[in-house]
PDB file of C-alpha atoms in Angstrom:
ATOM      1  CA  ASP A  27      13.698  55.390 -50.856  1.00 59.00           C
ATOM      2  CA  VAL A  28      13.258  56.891 -47.579  1.00 58.00           C
ATOM      3  CA  LYS A  29      13.934  54.322 -44.680  1.00 80.00           C
ATOM      4  CA  VAL A  30      13.746  53.353 -41.166  1.00 89.00           C
ATOM      5  CA  THR A  31      15.589  50.276 -40.601  1.00 91.00           C
ATOM      6  CA  GLN A  32      15.801  48.698 -37.465  1.00 93.00           C
ATOM      7  CA  SER A  33      18.785  46.165 -36.898  1.00 89.00           C
ATOM      8  CA  SER A  34      16.909  42.858 -36.115  1.00 89.00           C
ATOM      9  CA  ARG A  35      13.385  41.635 -36.744  1.00 88.00           C
ATOM     10  CA  TYR A  36      13.573  38.914 -34.431  1.00 91.00           C
ATOM     11  CA  LEU A  37      15.580  38.744 -31.264  1.00 95.00           C
ATOM     12  CA  VAL A  38      15.724  36.115 -28.535  1.00 97.00           C
ATOM     13  CA  LYS A  39      17.358  37.005 -25.165  1.00 97.00           C
ATOM     14  CA  ARG A  40      17.747  35.704 -21.864  1.00 97.00           C
ATOM     15  CA  THR A  41      16.600  37.471 -18.670  1.00 98.00           C
ATOM     16  CA  GLY A  42      19.164  40.065 -17.126  1.00 97.00           C
ATOM     17  CA  GLU A  43      21.022  40.572 -20.585  1.00 97.00           C
ATOM     18  CA  LYS A  44      21.719  44.014 -21.564  1.00 97.00           C
ATOM     19  CA  VAL A  45      19.636  44.327 -24.802  1.00 97.00           C
ATOM     20  CA  PHE A  46      20.465  46.997 -27.211  1.00 97.00           C
ATOM     21  CA  LEU A  47      17.812  47.921 -30.459  1.00 97.00           C
ATOM     22  CA  GLU A  48      18.893  49.871 -33.310  1.00 96.00           C
ATOM     23  CA  CYS A  49      17.014  52.304 -35.605  1.00 96.00           C
ATOM     24  CA  VAL A  50      18.539  54.241 -38.326  1.00 96.00           C
ATOM     25  CA  GLN A  51      16.969  56.913 -40.278  1.00 93.00           C
ATOM     26  CA  ASP A  52      18.415  58.164 -43.593  1.00 90.00           C
ATOM     27  CA  MET A  53      15.855  61.402 -43.641  1.00 83.00           C
ATOM     28  CA  ASP A  54      17.564  63.656 -41.513  1.00 85.00           C
ATOM     29  CA  HIS A  55      14.454  63.803 -39.165  1.00 84.00           C
ATOM     30  CA  GLU A  56      14.886  65.573 -36.204  1.00 84.00           C
ATOM     31  CA  ASN A  57      12.063  63.285 -34.285  1.00 85.00           C
ATOM     32  CA  MET A  58      12.677  59.756 -33.506  1.00 89.00           C
ATOM     33  CA  PHE A  59      10.505  57.469 -31.274  1.00 89.00           C
ATOM     34  CA  TRP A  60      10.585  54.039 -29.764  1.00 93.00           C
ATOM     35  CA  TYR A  61       7.392  52.147 -29.235  1.00 91.00           C
ATOM     36  CA  ARG A  62       6.369  48.928 -27.737  1.00 92.00           C
ATOM     37  CA  GLN A  63       3.037  46.854 -29.045  1.00 87.00           C
ATOM     38  CA  ASP A  64       1.371  44.334 -27.138  1.00 87.00           C
ATOM     39  CA  PRO A  65      -1.950  42.687 -27.700  1.00 80.00           C
ATOM     40  CA  GLY A  66      -4.842  44.795 -26.610  1.00 77.00           C
ATOM     41  CA  LEU A  67      -2.796  47.659 -25.570  1.00 81.00           C
ATOM     42  CA  GLY A  68      -1.863  49.112 -28.828  1.00 79.00           C
ATOM     43  CA  LEU A  69       1.458  50.940 -29.310  1.00 83.00           C
ATOM     44  CA  ARG A  70       2.859  52.589 -26.362  1.00 87.00           C
ATOM     45  CA  LEU A  71       5.453  55.334 -26.395  1.00 87.00           C
ATOM     46  CA  ILE A  72       8.568  54.572 -24.442  1.00 93.00           C
ATOM     47  CA  TYR A  73      10.782  57.183 -25.206  1.00 92.00           C
ATOM     48  CA  PHE A  74      11.282  60.091 -27.832  1.00 88.00           C
ATOM     49  CA  SER A  75      14.160  62.741 -29.001  1.00 90.00           C
ATOM     50  CA  TYR A  76      13.760  65.600 -30.619  1.00 85.00           C
ATOM     51  CA  ASP A  77      17.219  66.323 -31.307  1.00 87.00           C
ATOM     52  CA  VAL A  78      20.787  64.868 -30.935  1.00 91.00           C
ATOM     53  CA  LYS A  79      21.348  63.894 -27.124  1.00 89.00           C
ATOM     54  CA  MET A  80      18.111  64.877 -26.278  1.00 89.00           C
ATOM     55  CA  LYS A  81      15.845  62.620 -25.039  1.00 92.00           C
ATOM     56  CA  GLU A  82      12.200  62.467 -23.439  1.00 89.00           C
ATOM     57  CA  LYS A  83      10.093  59.981 -21.343  1.00 90.00           C
ATOM     58  CA  GLY A  84       7.051  58.354 -22.903  1.00 87.00           C
ATOM     59  CA  ASP A  85       4.234  56.659 -21.311  1.00 85.00           C
ATOM     60  CA  ILE A  86       6.309  53.460 -20.137  1.00 93.00           C
ATOM     61  CA  PRO A  87      10.104  54.810 -19.707  1.00 95.00           C
ATOM     62  CA  GLU A  88      10.939  51.873 -17.099  1.00 95.00           C
ATOM     63  CA  GLY A  89      13.228  49.736 -17.575  1.00 96.00           C
ATOM     64  CA  TYR A  90      14.696  51.179 -20.530  1.00 97.00           C
ATOM     65  CA  SER A  91      17.067  53.779 -21.647  1.00 97.00           C
ATOM     66  CA  VAL A  92      17.918  55.413 -25.248  1.00 97.00           C
ATOM     67  CA  SER A  93      21.000  56.603 -26.771  1.00 97.00           C
ATOM     68  CA  ARG A  94      21.201  59.659 -29.538  1.00 96.00           C
ATOM     69  CA  GLU A  95      24.490  60.399 -30.508  1.00 95.00           C
ATOM     70  CA  LYS A  96      24.096  60.786 -33.773  1.00 95.00           C
ATOM     71  CA  LYS A  97      21.014  61.916 -35.574  1.00 93.00           C
ATOM     72  CA  GLU A  98      20.108  59.107 -37.699  1.00 95.00           C
ATOM     73  CA  ARG A  99      20.494  56.468 -35.053  1.00 96.00           C
ATOM     74  CA  PHE A 100      18.412  56.131 -31.891  1.00 97.00           C
ATOM     75  CA  SER A 101      19.063  53.254 -29.626  1.00 97.00           C
ATOM     76  CA  LEU A 102      16.637  51.625 -27.046  1.00 97.00           C
ATOM     77  CA  ILE A 103      18.545  49.683 -24.251  1.00 98.00           C
ATOM     78  CA  LEU A 104      17.042  47.480 -22.091  1.00 97.00           C
ATOM     79  CA  GLU A 105      19.381  47.499 -19.260  1.00 94.00           C
ATOM     80  CA  SER A 106      18.632  44.326 -17.677  1.00 97.00           C
ATOM     81  CA  ALA A 107      16.095  42.252 -19.804  1.00 97.00           C
ATOM     82  CA  SER A 108      12.890  40.891 -18.100  1.00 97.00           C
ATOM     83  CA  THR A 109      10.206  38.314 -19.292  1.00 97.00           C
ATOM     84  CA  ASN A 110       7.370  41.176 -19.293  1.00 96.00           C
ATOM     85  CA  GLN A 111       9.659  43.041 -22.151  1.00 97.00           C
ATOM     86  CA  THR A 112       8.880  40.604 -24.391  1.00 97.00           C
ATOM     87  CA  SER A 113       7.144  42.515 -27.271  1.00 95.00           C
ATOM     88  CA  MET A 114       7.063  44.030 -30.596  1.00 92.00           C
ATOM     89  CA  TYR A 115       9.197  47.184 -30.549  1.00 93.00           C
ATOM     90  CA  LEU A 116       8.788  49.785 -33.149  1.00 91.00           C
ATOM     91  CA  CYS A 117      10.949  52.813 -34.225  1.00 92.00           C
ATOM     92  CA  ALA A 118       9.512  55.620 -35.966  1.00 88.00           C
ATOM     93  CA  SER A 119      10.921  59.096 -37.353  1.00 86.00           C
ATOM     94  CA  SER A 120       9.104  62.287 -38.316  1.00 79.00           C
ATOM     95  CA  LEU A 121      10.208  65.342 -39.815  1.00 69.00           C
ATOM     96  CA  LEU A 122      10.064  68.562 -37.872  1.00 56.00           C
ATOM     97  CA  SER A 123       9.897  69.293 -34.100  1.00 48.00           C
ATOM     98  CA  GLY A 124       6.924  70.793 -32.720  1.00 44.00           C
ATOM     99  CA  VAL A 125       4.992  69.795 -36.102  1.00 44.00           C
ATOM    100  CA  THR A 126       5.070  66.006 -35.321  1.00 45.00           C
ATOM    101  CA  GLY A 127       3.330  64.092 -37.941  1.00 43.00           C
ATOM    102  CA  LEU A 128       4.153  65.395 -41.175  1.00 47.00           C
ATOM    103  CA  GLY A 129       6.444  62.825 -42.828  1.00 56.00           C
ATOM    104  CA  ALA A 130       6.362  60.051 -39.945  1.00 67.00           C
ATOM    105  CA  PHE A 131       7.921  56.926 -41.485  1.00 78.00           C
ATOM    106  CA  PHE A 132       8.171  53.717 -39.098  1.00 81.00           C
ATOM    107  CA  GLY A 133      10.391  51.140 -39.333  1.00 86.00           C
ATOM    108  CA  GLN A 134       9.495  47.066 -39.565  1.00 83.00           C
ATOM    109  CA  GLY A 135       9.599  46.492 -35.928  1.00 87.00           C
ATOM    110  CA  THR A 136      11.701  44.079 -33.506  1.00 92.00           C
ATOM    111  CA  ARG A 137      10.049  41.001 -32.239  1.00 92.00           C
ATOM    112  CA  LEU A 138      11.965  40.664 -28.678  1.00 96.00           C
ATOM    113  CA  THR A 139      11.682  37.436 -27.031  1.00 96.00           C
ATOM    114  CA  VAL A 140      13.236  37.397 -23.444  1.00 97.00           C
ATOM    115  CA  VAL A 141      13.238  33.830 -22.051  1.00 97.00           C
TER     116      VAL A 141
ATOM    117  CA  LYS B  12      -8.554  57.578 -21.361  1.00 62.00           C
ATOM    118  CA  ASN B  13      -7.184  57.048 -24.791  1.00 80.00           C
ATOM    119  CA  GLU B  14      -6.560  59.960 -26.946  1.00 88.00           C
ATOM    120  CA  VAL B  15      -7.786  58.126 -30.161  1.00 92.00           C
ATOM    121  CA  GLU B  16     -10.493  55.452 -30.451  1.00 94.00           C
ATOM    122  CA  GLN B  17     -11.002  53.188 -33.354  1.00 95.00           C
ATOM    123  CA  SER B  18     -13.975  51.014 -34.233  1.00 95.00           C
ATOM    124  CA  PRO B  19     -14.776  48.594 -34.985  1.00 96.00           C
ATOM    125  CA  GLN B  20     -11.906  46.365 -33.383  1.00 94.00           C
ATOM    126  CA  ASN B  21     -12.333  43.516 -35.300  1.00 96.00           C
ATOM    127  CA  LEU B  22     -14.031  43.118 -38.574  1.00 97.00           C
ATOM    128  CA  THR B  23     -14.593  40.100 -41.041  1.00 97.00           C
ATOM    129  CA  ALA B  24     -15.702  40.589 -44.790  1.00 97.00           C
ATOM    130  CA  GLN B  25     -16.566  38.971 -47.974  1.00 97.00           C
ATOM    131  CA  GLU B  26     -14.390  39.320 -50.566  1.00 97.00           C
ATOM    132  CA  GLY B  27     -15.449  42.466 -52.797  1.00 96.00           C
ATOM    133  CA  GLU B  28     -17.368  44.480 -49.652  1.00 97.00           C
ATOM    134  CA  PHE B  29     -16.992  47.795 -49.037  1.00 97.00           C
ATOM    135  CA  ILE B  30     -15.221  48.431 -45.372  1.00 97.00           C
ATOM    136  CA  THR B  31     -14.970  51.329 -43.319  1.00 98.00           C
ATOM    137  CA  ILE B  32     -12.798  51.758 -40.390  1.00 98.00           C
ATOM    138  CA  ASN B  33     -13.528  54.811 -37.991  1.00 98.00           C
ATOM    139  CA  CYS B  34     -11.278  56.954 -35.945  1.00 97.00           C
ATOM    140  CA  SER B  35     -11.906  59.315 -33.243  1.00 97.00           C
ATOM    141  CA  TYR B  36      -9.638  61.609 -31.521  1.00 94.00           C
ATOM    142  CA  SER B  37      -9.539  64.227 -28.808  1.00 92.00           C
ATOM    143  CA  VAL B  38      -6.535  66.146 -29.221  1.00 85.00           C
ATOM    144  CA  GLY B  39      -5.473  68.875 -31.804  1.00 82.00           C
ATOM    145  CA  ILE B  40      -3.549  67.188 -34.285  1.00 79.00           C
ATOM    146  CA  SER B  41      -0.998  68.479 -37.040  1.00 75.00           C
ATOM    147  CA  ALA B  42      -1.631  65.166 -39.212  1.00 82.00           C
ATOM    148  CA  LEU B  43      -3.338  61.871 -38.877  1.00 88.00           C
ATOM    149  CA  HIS B  44      -1.717  58.944 -40.384  1.00 87.00           C
ATOM    150  CA  TRP B  45      -3.556  55.319 -41.058  1.00 91.00           C
ATOM    151  CA  LEU B  46      -1.101  52.325 -40.725  1.00 89.00           C
ATOM    152  CA  GLN B  47      -1.086  49.062 -42.031  1.00 89.00           C
ATOM    153  CA  GLN B  48       0.204  46.002 -40.323  1.00 85.00           C
ATOM    154  CA  HIS B  49       0.601  42.612 -41.927  1.00 79.00           C
ATOM    155  CA  PRO B  50       1.033  39.579 -39.555  1.00 76.00           C
ATOM    156  CA  GLY B  51       4.902  39.897 -38.914  1.00 67.00           C
ATOM    157  CA  GLY B  52       4.715  43.061 -37.649  1.00 64.00           C
ATOM    158  CA  GLY B  53       5.954  45.579 -40.509  1.00 69.00           C
ATOM    159  CA  ILE B  54       4.166  48.690 -40.363  1.00 77.00           C
ATOM    160  CA  VAL B  55       3.478  50.684 -43.566  1.00 77.00           C
ATOM    161  CA  SER B  56       2.293  54.139 -43.630  1.00 78.00           C
ATOM    162  CA  LEU B  57      -0.821  54.471 -46.117  1.00 85.00           C
ATOM    163  CA  PHE B  58      -1.824  57.989 -45.719  1.00 84.00           C
ATOM    164  CA  MET B  59      -1.240  61.071 -43.758  1.00 83.00           C
ATOM    165  CA  LEU B  60      -4.026  63.563 -43.424  1.00 86.00           C
ATOM    166  CA  SER B  61      -4.377  66.953 -42.368  1.00 85.00           C
ATOM    167  CA  SER B  62      -7.685  67.688 -44.017  1.00 88.00           C
ATOM    168  CA  GLY B  63      -9.973  66.663 -46.883  1.00 92.00           C
ATOM    169  CA  LYS B  64      -9.445  63.213 -48.455  1.00 93.00           C
ATOM    170  CA  LYS B  65      -6.969  61.285 -49.821  1.00 91.00           C
ATOM    171  CA  LYS B  66      -7.207  58.060 -52.564  1.00 91.00           C
ATOM    172  CA  HIS B  67      -4.952  55.463 -53.240  1.00 87.00           C
ATOM    173  CA  GLY B  68      -6.112  52.782 -55.684  1.00 90.00           C
ATOM    174  CA  ARG B  69      -8.884  51.234 -53.618  1.00 93.00           C
ATOM    175  CA  LEU B  70      -8.154  52.782 -50.335  1.00 93.00           C
ATOM    176  CA  ILE B  71      -9.837  56.457 -49.541  1.00 95.00           C
ATOM    177  CA  ALA B  72      -9.180  58.140 -46.522  1.00 95.00           C
ATOM    178  CA  THR B  73     -11.179  61.120 -45.009  1.00 96.00           C
ATOM    179  CA  ILE B  74     -10.811  63.406 -42.175  1.00 95.00           C
ATOM    180  CA  ASN B  75     -13.116  65.949 -40.446  1.00 95.00           C
ATOM    181  CA  ILE B  76     -11.317  68.270 -38.439  1.00 92.00           C
ATOM    182  CA  GLN B  77     -14.151  70.034 -36.677  1.00 93.00           C
ATOM    183  CA  GLU B  78     -15.807  66.613 -35.709  1.00 94.00           C
ATOM    184  CA  LYS B  79     -12.028  65.068 -34.791  1.00 94.00           C
ATOM    185  CA  HIS B  80     -12.918  61.989 -36.941  1.00 96.00           C
ATOM    186  CA  SER B  81     -11.383  60.013 -39.641  1.00 97.00           C
ATOM    187  CA  SER B  82     -12.586  57.093 -41.723  1.00 98.00           C
ATOM    188  CA  LEU B  83     -10.443  54.583 -43.743  1.00 97.00           C
ATOM    189  CA  HIS B  84     -12.651  53.217 -46.678  1.00 97.00           C
ATOM    190  CA  ILE B  85     -11.418  50.200 -48.716  1.00 96.00           C
ATOM    191  CA  THR B  86     -13.308  49.264 -51.875  1.00 95.00           C
ATOM    192  CA  ALA B  87     -13.857  45.997 -53.707  1.00 94.00           C
ATOM    193  CA  SER B  88     -12.131  44.237 -50.702  1.00 95.00           C
ATOM    194  CA  HIS B  89      -9.451  41.245 -51.161  1.00 94.00           C
ATOM    195  CA  PRO B  90      -8.021  38.950 -49.187  1.00 94.00           C
ATOM    196  CA  ARG B  91      -4.684  40.677 -49.190  1.00 92.00           C
ATOM    197  CA  ASP B  92      -6.200  43.644 -47.401  1.00 94.00           C
ATOM    198  CA  SER B  93      -6.596  41.453 -44.377  1.00 94.00           C
ATOM    199  CA  ALA B  94      -4.194  43.196 -41.788  1.00 93.00           C
ATOM    200  CA  VAL B  95      -4.211  45.490 -38.543  1.00 92.00           C
ATOM    201  CA  TYR B  96      -5.629  48.968 -39.624  1.00 95.00           C
ATOM    202  CA  ILE B  97      -4.061  51.625 -36.840  1.00 93.00           C
ATOM    203  CA  CYS B  98      -5.164  55.127 -36.508  1.00 93.00           C
ATOM    204  CA  ALA B  99      -2.487  57.294 -35.354  1.00 89.00           C
ATOM    205  CA  VAL B 100      -2.292  61.118 -34.857  1.00 87.00           C
ATOM    206  CA  GLY B 101       0.491  63.557 -34.172  1.00 79.00           C
ATOM    207  CA  ALA B 102      -0.026  65.791 -31.603  1.00 74.00           C
ATOM    208  CA  ARG B 103       2.415  67.622 -29.098  1.00 66.00           C
ATOM    209  CA  ASN B 104       5.259  66.441 -30.369  1.00 65.00           C
ATOM    210  CA  GLN B 105       4.448  62.782 -30.397  1.00 70.00           C
ATOM    211  CA  PHE B 106       2.154  60.550 -31.763  1.00 77.00           C
ATOM    212  CA  TYR B 107      -1.007  58.661 -30.073  1.00 84.00           C
ATOM    213  CA  PHE B 108      -2.265  55.371 -31.321  1.00 88.00           C
ATOM    214  CA  GLY B 109      -5.712  53.828 -31.623  1.00 91.00           C
ATOM    215  CA  THR B 110      -5.332  50.003 -30.715  1.00 89.00           C
ATOM    216  CA  GLY B 111      -6.206  48.827 -34.328  1.00 92.00           C
ATOM    217  CA  THR B 112      -8.810  47.044 -36.184  1.00 95.00           C
ATOM    218  CA  SER B 113      -8.197  43.649 -37.359  1.00 95.00           C
ATOM    219  CA  LEU B 114      -9.615  43.184 -40.516  1.00 96.00           C
ATOM    220  CA  THR B 115     -10.298  39.710 -42.051  1.00 96.00           C
ATOM    221  CA  VAL B 116     -11.279  39.538 -45.763  1.00 96.00           C
ATOM    222  CA  ILE B 117     -12.518  35.989 -46.757  1.00 97.00           C
ATOM    223  CA  PRO B 118     -12.572  34.697 -50.356  1.00 95.00           C
TER     224      PRO B 118
END
């Protein structure tokens, strides 16, 4: 069974902490994505990666960074967590570069609360 | 400007009703997804379409590429269908999402 696994379902962190959200896929997908979901705004793209060590900024990259050292793992990093980063974070992966949407899978989401 | 528009935003139905959720998009796509999100956040991909029509149980998804429009239909709706349904399109090496349709099915 194919899987995109996010390391945590729920996280509570303090303002100023460095936060790591991990996403692992076991389908050998090239593309991986990080989104955040907020009421009334839907899903917004933070960063995506189409290959190991490659990354591209999405619509709202400020306050975030990413790491993709291995093909199966895409990490989202909050360098210094702030309360406005309280949100649901969703990871996704897809099969082929340039043909996004084929064989796309989503993680279960991580609900992050920054206090 | 949102590349993907969904309607309605909220929908309440009686159990057994036929439900339709619509999605229009403005970009050239490689595929369109219908996603289901239950309370608690987990997202499940229901359908991936690039043309025509797909059916899975009581769910039917259609897409008209020329009109850039897709519909998700639920026949004989049930309270367990209550969820947020999200339309997503794959285009230009990324996804674009609608803001979702919140469906409540009342027994």
